[in-house]
Amino acid sequence: MRGKIFSIVVIVMLMMGLLGCASTSTVNTAMAHTVSLGSFKTLSVDVQTKVEDSEKEAKTFREILTSELKKRNKMEVIDGNQQTQLNLSATITNLNKVGGASRIFLGALAGQASVDVDVVLKDAKGNVVSQFAVNGKSSGGTIFAGTTDQALEKAAAQIAAFMENGK
């Protein structure tokens, strides 16, 4: 009898390790854009974090976001403190980290990485053009699931898509 119970537990654990959920992301618009985003030619990106001990992830997120914006948008993304027509300010408000080591040792039990980001777009005069929040989640539920970087990539892709579509 104990052998059967042990076998069932092992099978259930294996199934949990192989079945999982896909990575996702969402956008919640708090304030729709007041002018067409297509009217802006230059963009600066600023990333902050309100989450303790997440400066490394904020830096990584800025790099991923800048790269994604450069690929997908018609605006020129300018690095540094130069004057731009539009400023994107992204603030990480929540971060659930899942690293590679956790994924290897804990597999599906490490959970899903996720990030919540509040985004404010301001014109050169400081007027708010748009405001929205994004959520990025890694895939989860398997030993092959994603890590924090995948959640950051999903959130950055949503921001770039919002900018690209102008909505």
Short mmCIF file of C-alpha atoms in Angstrom, two decimals, residues 86-163:
data_model
loop_
_atom_site.label_atom_id
_atom_site.label_comp_id
_atom_site.label_asym_id
_atom_site.label_seq_id
_atom_site.Cartn_x
_atom_site.Cartn_y
_atom_site.Cartn_z
CA LEU A 86 8.61 62.64 -24.90
CA ASN A 87 9.77 61.11 -21.62
CA LEU A 88 8.80 57.60 -20.55
CA SER A 89 9.08 57.13 -16.80
CA ALA A 90 8.67 53.52 -15.65
CA THR A 91 8.50 52.61 -11.96
CA ILE A 92 8.70 49.00 -10.80
CA THR A 93 6.12 48.72 -8.02
CA ASN A 94 6.13 44.98 -7.41
CA LEU A 95 8.62 42.25 -8.26
CA ASN A 96 8.46 38.53 -7.62
CA LYS A 97 11.91 37.19 -8.45
CA VAL A 98 12.63 33.67 -9.64
CA GLY A 99 16.27 33.03 -10.51
CA GLY A 100 17.90 30.30 -12.52
CA ALA A 101 19.23 28.50 -9.44
CA SER A 102 15.76 28.48 -7.84
CA ARG A 103 14.30 27.12 -11.06
CA ILE A 104 16.91 24.36 -11.28
CA PHE A 105 16.64 23.28 -7.65
CA LEU A 106 12.93 23.83 -7.05
CA GLY A 107 11.56 23.44 -10.57
CA ALA A 108 7.85 24.21 -10.76
CA LEU A 109 7.75 24.86 -7.03
CA ALA A 110 9.79 28.06 -7.52
CA GLY A 111 6.61 29.66 -8.87
CA GLN A 112 6.14 32.37 -11.46
CA ALA A 113 8.26 35.48 -11.70
CA SER A 114 6.23 38.66 -12.13
CA VAL A 115 6.69 42.41 -12.34
CA ASP A 116 4.27 45.33 -12.05
CA VAL A 117 5.31 48.61 -13.67
CA ASP A 118 3.61 52.02 -13.58
CA VAL A 119 4.34 54.08 -16.70
CA VAL A 120 3.91 57.82 -17.19
CA LEU A 121 4.50 59.55 -20.54
CA LYS A 122 5.25 63.29 -20.36
CA ASP A 123 5.92 65.80 -23.10
CA ALA A 124 8.89 68.21 -23.05
CA LYS A 125 6.87 70.72 -21.00
CA GLY A 126 6.14 68.12 -18.30
CA ASN A 127 2.49 67.61 -19.24
CA VAL A 128 1.23 64.05 -18.74
CA VAL A 129 0.39 62.59 -22.14
CA SER A 130 -0.59 59.11 -20.94
CA GLN A 131 -0.45 56.91 -17.87
CA PHE A 132 -0.78 53.14 -17.66
CA ALA A 133 0.37 50.06 -15.76
CA VAL A 134 1.75 46.82 -17.12
CA ASN A 135 2.22 43.39 -15.61
CA GLY A 136 4.62 40.79 -16.94
CA LYS A 137 4.71 37.18 -15.82
CA SER A 138 7.10 34.41 -16.69
CA SER A 139 5.90 31.01 -17.69
CA GLY A 140 5.49 28.79 -14.67
CA GLY A 141 4.52 25.43 -13.35
CA THR A 142 7.30 23.40 -14.95
CA ILE A 143 10.96 22.75 -14.37
CA PHE A 144 11.56 24.54 -17.69
CA ALA A 145 9.63 27.70 -16.75
CA GLY A 146 10.99 31.22 -17.08
CA THR A 147 12.77 33.46 -14.64
CA THR A 148 12.63 37.12 -13.63
CA ASP A 149 14.18 38.20 -16.94
CA GLN A 150 11.27 36.67 -18.86
CA ALA A 151 8.78 38.64 -16.75
CA LEU A 152 10.78 41.83 -17.43
CA GLU A 153 10.79 41.03 -21.18
CA LYS A 154 7.01 40.56 -21.19
CA ALA A 155 6.42 43.89 -19.45
CA ALA A 156 8.83 45.70 -21.80
CA ALA A 157 7.10 44.17 -24.84
CA GLN A 158 3.74 45.48 -23.59
CA ILE A 159 5.11 48.98 -23.13
CA ALA A 160 6.68 48.95 -26.61
CA ALA A 161 3.44 47.64 -28.15
CA PHE A 162 1.47 50.40 -26.38
CA MET A 163 3.89 52.98 -27.77
#
